[in-house]
CSV table of C-alpha atoms in Angstrom, one decimal:
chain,number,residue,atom,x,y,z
A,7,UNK,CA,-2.2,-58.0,6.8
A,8,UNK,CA,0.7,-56.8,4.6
A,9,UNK,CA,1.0,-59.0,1.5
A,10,UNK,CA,1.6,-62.3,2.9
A,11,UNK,CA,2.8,-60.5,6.6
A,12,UNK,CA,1.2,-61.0,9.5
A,13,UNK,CA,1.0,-57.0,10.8
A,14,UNK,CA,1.8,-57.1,14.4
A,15,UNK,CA,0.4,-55.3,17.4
A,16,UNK,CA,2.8,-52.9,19.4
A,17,UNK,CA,1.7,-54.5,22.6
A,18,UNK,CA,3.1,-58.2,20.8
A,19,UNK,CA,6.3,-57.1,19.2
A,20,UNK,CA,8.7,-57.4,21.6
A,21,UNK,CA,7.0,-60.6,23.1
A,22,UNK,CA,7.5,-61.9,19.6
A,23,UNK,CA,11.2,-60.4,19.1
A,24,UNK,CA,12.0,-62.7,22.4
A,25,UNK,CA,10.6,-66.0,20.8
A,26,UNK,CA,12.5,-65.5,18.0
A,27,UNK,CA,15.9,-64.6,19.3
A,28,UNK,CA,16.1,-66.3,23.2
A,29,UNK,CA,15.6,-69.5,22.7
A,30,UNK,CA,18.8,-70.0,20.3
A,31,UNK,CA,20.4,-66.3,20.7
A,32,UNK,CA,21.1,-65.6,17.3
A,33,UNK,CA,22.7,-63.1,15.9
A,34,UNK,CA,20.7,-59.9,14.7
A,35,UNK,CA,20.1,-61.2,10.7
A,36,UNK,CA,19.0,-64.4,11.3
A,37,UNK,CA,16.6,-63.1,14.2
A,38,UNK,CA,15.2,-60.5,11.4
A,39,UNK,CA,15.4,-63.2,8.9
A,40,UNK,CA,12.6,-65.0,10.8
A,41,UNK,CA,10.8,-62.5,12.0
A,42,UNK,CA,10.0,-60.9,8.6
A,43,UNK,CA,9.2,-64.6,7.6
A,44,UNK,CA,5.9,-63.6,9.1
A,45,UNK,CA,5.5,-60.3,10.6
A,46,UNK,CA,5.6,-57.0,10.0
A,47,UNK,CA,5.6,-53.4,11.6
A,48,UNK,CA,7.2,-50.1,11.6
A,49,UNK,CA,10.4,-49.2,12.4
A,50,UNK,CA,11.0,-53.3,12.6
A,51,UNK,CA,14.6,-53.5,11.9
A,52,UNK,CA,15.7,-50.4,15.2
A,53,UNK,CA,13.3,-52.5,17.5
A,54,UNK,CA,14.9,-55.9,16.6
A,55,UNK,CA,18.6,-54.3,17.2
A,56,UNK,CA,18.0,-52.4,20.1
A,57,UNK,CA,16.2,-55.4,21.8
A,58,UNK,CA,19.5,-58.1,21.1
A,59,UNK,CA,22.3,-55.0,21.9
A,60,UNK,CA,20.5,-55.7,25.4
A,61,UNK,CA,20.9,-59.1,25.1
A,62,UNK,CA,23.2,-59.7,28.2
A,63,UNK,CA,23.7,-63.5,27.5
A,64,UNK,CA,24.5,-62.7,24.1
A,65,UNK,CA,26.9,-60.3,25.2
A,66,UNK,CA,28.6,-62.4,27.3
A,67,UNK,CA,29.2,-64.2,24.4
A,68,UNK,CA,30.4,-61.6,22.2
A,69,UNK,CA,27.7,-61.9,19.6
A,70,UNK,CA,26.8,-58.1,20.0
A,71,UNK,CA,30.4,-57.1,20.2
A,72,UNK,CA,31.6,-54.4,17.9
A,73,UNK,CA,35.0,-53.9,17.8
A,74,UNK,CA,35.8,-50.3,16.6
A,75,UNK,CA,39.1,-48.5,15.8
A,76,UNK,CA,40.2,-45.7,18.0
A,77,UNK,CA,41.2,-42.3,16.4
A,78,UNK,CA,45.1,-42.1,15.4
A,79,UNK,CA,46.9,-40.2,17.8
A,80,UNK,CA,49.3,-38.4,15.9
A,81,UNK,CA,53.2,-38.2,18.5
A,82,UNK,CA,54.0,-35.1,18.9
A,83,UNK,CA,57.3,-34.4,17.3
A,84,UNK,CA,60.5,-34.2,19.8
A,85,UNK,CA,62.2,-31.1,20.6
A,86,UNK,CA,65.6,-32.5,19.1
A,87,UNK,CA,66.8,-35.2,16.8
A,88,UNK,CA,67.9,-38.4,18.6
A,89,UNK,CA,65.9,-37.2,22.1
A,90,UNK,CA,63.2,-40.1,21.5
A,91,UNK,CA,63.6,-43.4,20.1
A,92,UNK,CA,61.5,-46.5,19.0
A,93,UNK,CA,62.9,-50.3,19.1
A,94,UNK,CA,60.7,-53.0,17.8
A,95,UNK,CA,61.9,-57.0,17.1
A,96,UNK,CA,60.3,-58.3,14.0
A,97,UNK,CA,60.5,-62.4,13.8
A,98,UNK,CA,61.4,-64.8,13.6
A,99,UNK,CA,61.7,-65.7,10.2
A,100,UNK,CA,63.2,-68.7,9.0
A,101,UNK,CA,63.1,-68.3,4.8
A,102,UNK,CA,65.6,-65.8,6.0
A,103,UNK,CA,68.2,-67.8,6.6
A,104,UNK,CA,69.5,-69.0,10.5
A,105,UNK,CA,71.4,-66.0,10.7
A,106,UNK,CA,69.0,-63.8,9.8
A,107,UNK,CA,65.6,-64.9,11.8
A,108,UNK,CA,64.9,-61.6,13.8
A,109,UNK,CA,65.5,-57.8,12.9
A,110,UNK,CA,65.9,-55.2,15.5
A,111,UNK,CA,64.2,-52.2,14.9
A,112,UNK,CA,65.2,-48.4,15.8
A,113,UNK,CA,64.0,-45.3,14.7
A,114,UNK,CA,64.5,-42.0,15.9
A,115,UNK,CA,61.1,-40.0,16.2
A,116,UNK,CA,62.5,-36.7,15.4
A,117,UNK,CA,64.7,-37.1,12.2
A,118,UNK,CA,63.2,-40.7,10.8
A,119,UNK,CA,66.9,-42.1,11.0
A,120,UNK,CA,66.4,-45.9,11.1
A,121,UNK,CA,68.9,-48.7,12.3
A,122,UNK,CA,68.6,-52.5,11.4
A,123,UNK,CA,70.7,-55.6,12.9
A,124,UNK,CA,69.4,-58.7,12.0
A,125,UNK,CA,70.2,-61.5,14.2
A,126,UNK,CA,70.2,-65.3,15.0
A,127,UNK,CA,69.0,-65.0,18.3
A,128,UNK,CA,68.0,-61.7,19.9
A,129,UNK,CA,68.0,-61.7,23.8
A,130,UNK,CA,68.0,-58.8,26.2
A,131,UNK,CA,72.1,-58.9,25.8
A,132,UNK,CA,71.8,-58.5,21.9
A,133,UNK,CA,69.4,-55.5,22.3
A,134,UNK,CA,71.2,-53.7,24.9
A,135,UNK,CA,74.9,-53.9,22.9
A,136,UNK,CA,73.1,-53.0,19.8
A,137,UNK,CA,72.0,-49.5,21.5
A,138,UNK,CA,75.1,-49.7,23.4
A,139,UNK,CA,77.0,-49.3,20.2
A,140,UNK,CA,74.6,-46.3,19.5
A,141,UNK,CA,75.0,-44.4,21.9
A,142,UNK,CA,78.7,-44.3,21.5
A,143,UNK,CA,78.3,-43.1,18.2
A,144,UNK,CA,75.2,-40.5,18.1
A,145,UNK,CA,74.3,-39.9,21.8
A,146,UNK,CA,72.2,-41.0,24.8
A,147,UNK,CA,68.4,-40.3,24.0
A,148,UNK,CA,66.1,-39.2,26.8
A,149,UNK,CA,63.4,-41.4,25.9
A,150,UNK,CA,63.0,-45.0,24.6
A,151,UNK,CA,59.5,-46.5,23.5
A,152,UNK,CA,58.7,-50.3,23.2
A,153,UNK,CA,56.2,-52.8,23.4
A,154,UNK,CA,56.4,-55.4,26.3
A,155,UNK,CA,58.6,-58.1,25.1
A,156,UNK,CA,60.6,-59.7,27.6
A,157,UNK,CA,63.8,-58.4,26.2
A,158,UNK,CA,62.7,-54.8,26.9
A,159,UNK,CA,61.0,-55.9,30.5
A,160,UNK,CA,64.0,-57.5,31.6
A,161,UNK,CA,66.6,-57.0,34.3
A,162,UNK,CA,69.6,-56.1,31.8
A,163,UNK,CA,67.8,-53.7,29.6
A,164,UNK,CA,66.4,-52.0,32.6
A,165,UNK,CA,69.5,-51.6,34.2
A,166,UNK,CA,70.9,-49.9,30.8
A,167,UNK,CA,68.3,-47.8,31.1
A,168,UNK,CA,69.4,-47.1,34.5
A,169,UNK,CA,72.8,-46.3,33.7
A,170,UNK,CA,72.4,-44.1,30.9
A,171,UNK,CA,69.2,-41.9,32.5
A,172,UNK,CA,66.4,-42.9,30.1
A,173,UNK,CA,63.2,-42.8,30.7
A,174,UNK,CA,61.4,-46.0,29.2
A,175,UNK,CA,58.3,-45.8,27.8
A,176,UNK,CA,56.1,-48.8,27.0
A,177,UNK,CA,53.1,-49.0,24.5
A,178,UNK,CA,49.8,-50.7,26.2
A,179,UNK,CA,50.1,-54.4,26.4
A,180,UNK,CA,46.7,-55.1,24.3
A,181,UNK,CA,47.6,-51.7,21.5
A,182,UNK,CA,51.1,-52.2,20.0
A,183,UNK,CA,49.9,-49.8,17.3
A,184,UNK,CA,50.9,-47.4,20.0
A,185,UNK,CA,54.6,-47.7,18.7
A,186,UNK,CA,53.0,-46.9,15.1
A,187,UNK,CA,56.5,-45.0,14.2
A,188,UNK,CA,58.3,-48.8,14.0
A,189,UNK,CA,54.7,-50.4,12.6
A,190,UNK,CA,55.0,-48.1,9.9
A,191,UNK,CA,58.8,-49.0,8.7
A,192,UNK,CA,58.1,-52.6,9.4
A,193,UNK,CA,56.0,-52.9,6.7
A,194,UNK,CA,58.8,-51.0,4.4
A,195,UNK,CA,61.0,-53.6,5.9
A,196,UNK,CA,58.6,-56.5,5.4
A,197,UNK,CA,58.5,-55.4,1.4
A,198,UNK,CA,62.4,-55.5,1.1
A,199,UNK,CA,62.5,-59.0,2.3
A,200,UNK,CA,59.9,-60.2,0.0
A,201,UNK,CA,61.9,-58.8,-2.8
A,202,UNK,CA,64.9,-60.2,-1.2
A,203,UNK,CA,63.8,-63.6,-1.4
A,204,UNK,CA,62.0,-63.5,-4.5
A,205,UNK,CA,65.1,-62.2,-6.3
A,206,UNK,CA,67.6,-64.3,-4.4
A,207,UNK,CA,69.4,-61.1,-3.4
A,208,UNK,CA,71.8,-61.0,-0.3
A,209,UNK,CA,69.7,-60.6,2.5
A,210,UNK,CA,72.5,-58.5,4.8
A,211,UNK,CA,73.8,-56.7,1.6
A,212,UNK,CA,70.2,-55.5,0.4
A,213,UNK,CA,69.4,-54.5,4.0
A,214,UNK,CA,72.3,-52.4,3.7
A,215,UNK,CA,71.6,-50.7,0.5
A,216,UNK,CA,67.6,-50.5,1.9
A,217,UNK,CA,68.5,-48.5,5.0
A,218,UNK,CA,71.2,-46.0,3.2
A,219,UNK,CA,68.8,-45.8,0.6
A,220,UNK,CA,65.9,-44.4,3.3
A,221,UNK,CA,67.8,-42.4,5.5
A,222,UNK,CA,69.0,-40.3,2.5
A,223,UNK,CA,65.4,-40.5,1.0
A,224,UNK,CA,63.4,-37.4,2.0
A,225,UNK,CA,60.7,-38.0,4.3
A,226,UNK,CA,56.9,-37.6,3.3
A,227,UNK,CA,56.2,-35.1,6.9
A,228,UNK,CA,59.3,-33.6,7.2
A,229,UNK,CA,60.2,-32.6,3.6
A,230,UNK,CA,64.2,-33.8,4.7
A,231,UNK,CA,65.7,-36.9,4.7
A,232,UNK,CA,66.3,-38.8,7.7
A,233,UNK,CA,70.3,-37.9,7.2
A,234,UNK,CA,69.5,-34.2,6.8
A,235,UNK,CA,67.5,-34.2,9.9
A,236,UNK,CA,70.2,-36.4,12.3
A,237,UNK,CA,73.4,-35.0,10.6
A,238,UNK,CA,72.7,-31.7,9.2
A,239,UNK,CA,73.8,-32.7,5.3
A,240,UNK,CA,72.4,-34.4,2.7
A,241,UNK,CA,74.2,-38.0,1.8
A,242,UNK,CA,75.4,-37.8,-1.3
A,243,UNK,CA,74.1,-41.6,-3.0
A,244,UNK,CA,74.8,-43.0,-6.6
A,245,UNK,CA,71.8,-41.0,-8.0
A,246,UNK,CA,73.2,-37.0,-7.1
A,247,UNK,CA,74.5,-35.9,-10.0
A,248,UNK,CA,78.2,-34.0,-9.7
A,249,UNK,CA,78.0,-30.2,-8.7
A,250,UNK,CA,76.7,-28.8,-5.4
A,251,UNK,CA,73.3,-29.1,-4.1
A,252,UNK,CA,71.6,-25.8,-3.4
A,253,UNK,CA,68.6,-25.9,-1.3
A,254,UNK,CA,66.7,-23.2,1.3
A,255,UNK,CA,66.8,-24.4,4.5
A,256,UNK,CA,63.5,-25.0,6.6
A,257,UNK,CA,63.7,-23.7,9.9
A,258,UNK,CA,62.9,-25.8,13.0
A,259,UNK,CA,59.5,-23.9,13.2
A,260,UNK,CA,58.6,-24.4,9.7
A,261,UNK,CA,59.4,-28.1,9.5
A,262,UNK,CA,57.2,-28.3,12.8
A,263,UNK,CA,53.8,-27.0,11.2
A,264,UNK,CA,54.6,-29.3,8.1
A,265,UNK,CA,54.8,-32.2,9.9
A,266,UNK,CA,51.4,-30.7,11.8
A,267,UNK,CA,49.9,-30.9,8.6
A,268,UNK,CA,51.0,-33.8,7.6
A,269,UNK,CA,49.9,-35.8,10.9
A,270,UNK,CA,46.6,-34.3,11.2
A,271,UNK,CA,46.0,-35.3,7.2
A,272,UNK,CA,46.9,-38.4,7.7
A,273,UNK,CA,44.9,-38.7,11.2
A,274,UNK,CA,41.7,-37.4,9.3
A,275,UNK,CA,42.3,-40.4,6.2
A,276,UNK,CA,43.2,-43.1,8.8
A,277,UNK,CA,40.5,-42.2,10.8
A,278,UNK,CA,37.4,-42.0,8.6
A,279,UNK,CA,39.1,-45.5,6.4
A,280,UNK,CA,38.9,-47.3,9.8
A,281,UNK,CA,35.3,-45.6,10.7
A,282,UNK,CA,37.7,-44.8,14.0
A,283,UNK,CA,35.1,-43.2,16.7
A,284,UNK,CA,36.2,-42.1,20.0
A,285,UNK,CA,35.0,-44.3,23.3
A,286,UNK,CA,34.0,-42.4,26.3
A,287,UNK,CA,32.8,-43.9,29.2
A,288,UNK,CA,31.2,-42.3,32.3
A,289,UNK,CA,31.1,-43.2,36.3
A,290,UNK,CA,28.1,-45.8,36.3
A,291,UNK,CA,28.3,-47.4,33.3
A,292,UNK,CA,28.3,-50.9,32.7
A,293,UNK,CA,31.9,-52.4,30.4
A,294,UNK,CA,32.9,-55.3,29.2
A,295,UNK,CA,36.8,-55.8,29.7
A,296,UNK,CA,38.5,-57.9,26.6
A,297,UNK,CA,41.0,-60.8,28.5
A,298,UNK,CA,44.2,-61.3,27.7
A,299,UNK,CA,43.5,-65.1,27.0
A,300,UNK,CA,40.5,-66.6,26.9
A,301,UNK,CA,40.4,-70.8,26.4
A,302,UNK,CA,38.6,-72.1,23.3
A,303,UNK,CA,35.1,-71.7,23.8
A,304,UNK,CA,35.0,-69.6,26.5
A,305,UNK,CA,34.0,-65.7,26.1
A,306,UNK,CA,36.6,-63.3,24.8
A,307,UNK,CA,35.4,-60.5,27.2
A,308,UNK,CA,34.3,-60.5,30.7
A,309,UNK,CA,30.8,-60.4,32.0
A,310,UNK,CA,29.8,-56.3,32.6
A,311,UNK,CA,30.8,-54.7,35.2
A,312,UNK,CA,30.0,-51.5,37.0
């Protein structure tokens, strides 16, 4: 005995560890909860945990399911402004007003330079004159990355795409973190339109002053704003003081290995925050693959397979 514990034989501990957990399948605490109700032995809590992460019926119904974060995968940095863009839709968003229930999202990934329409309705013929109109002014870019939303799978933005040569590139259907450029200014976007609205501020005037306000704002990884980067000059705004603005210029090298720096920083903080661990899998093993929809009740993932 052990106080008030029963002290259980090797030979009976995992006899007892399946009474306690397979005739309900609970979850790991409760299991040790009544376990240590009246036994005890070395090394109780590993034996108990190893014995239900091989539960395959509570697997099957994701009790022993850990979902962990992936490492960031910092994007490697274009070899030119303007060569590699990101769209994103946020919406819709009624407090907004009708005219203003969706926001297209663009960002180059080289210079930062963001664009913002906002929109009643946004098809695939809203999306593909807004970049229309872009192109005419700054160029064609070589690359264009999006989720999977119908207006960037359909026929008429494909057939853009067609026209003008760009490669499309579109972020895995169950990760849009992928397209973390836009996630990032969304949420700078989502804060301007809470202000907005709690200050009764014109929504399309205040988006206006918001974007010229970040694309002449230097950037955190690059050390230049967005209009440095795009246009090669600073914008001169309401808070530059009269008299000419000398500053050393960073070569394309040098901005490069600060936005390196920056990344890999940033990787290491997001990383260890999220407890991120890389997967690897090898030929053999048993998976469980998550499904895109699963009916209430029924199992989120699939039964393994080999």
């Amino acid at each position: 005995m052990r106080g008030k514990l029963i002290v259980l034989p090797s030979t009976l501990r995992q006899r007892a560890i399946d009474l306690a957990h397979n005739d309900a399948h609970q979850g790991m605490v409760r299991t040790k909860q009544r376990l240590k109700a009246v036994y005890w032995w070395p090394a109780m809590d590993r034996m108990i945990e190893e014995a239900i992460s091989g539960c395959h019926v509570c697997a099957n119904s994701d009790r022993t399911t850990k979902r962990r974060a992936a490492p960031m995968e910092p994007t490697a940095l274009p070899s030119e402004p303007w060569e590699r863009l990101a769209v994103d839709i946020i919406g819709p968003d009624g407090s907004l007003g009708v005219q203003n229930r969706f926001a297209v999202v663009i960002i180059d990934y080289y210079s930062k330079w963001a664009e913002v329409e906002l929109m009643s309705e946004v098809s695939a013929a809203h999306v593909v004159e807004m970049f229309r109109r872009l192109f005419y002014r700054e160029g064609i870019p070589r690359y264009i990355v999006s989720d999977n939303g119908v207006q960037f799978i359909s026929r008429e933005f494909q057939n853009m795409l067609t026209e003008f040569r760009i490669q499309h590139v579109k972020t895995p259907l169950y990760h849009p973190m992928a397209n973390g450029l836009c996630e990032r200014f969304n949420r700078t976007l989502g804060g301007f339109f809470e202000t907005a609205k709690a200050t009764n501020k014109n929504i399309r005037l205040g988006l206006r002053e918001m974007i010229g306000a970040y694309n002449a704002t230097p950037q955190a990884t690059t050390g230049k704003s967005p209009a440095e980067l795009l246009h090669g000059r600073r914008m001169r705004t309401r808070v530059d003081v009269i008299g000419r603005h000398m500053e050393r210029e960073k070569s394309d090298q040098t901005l490069r290995k600060q936005v390196l720096e920056k990344q890999n920083n940033q990787k290491t903080y997001a990383d260890n925050r999220r407890a991120a661990k890389e997967v690897s899998f090898g030929s053999g093993d048993w998976v469980r693959i998550r499904k895109a929809t699963a009916a209430k009740g029924e199992s989120k993932y699939t039964t393994p397979v080999q």
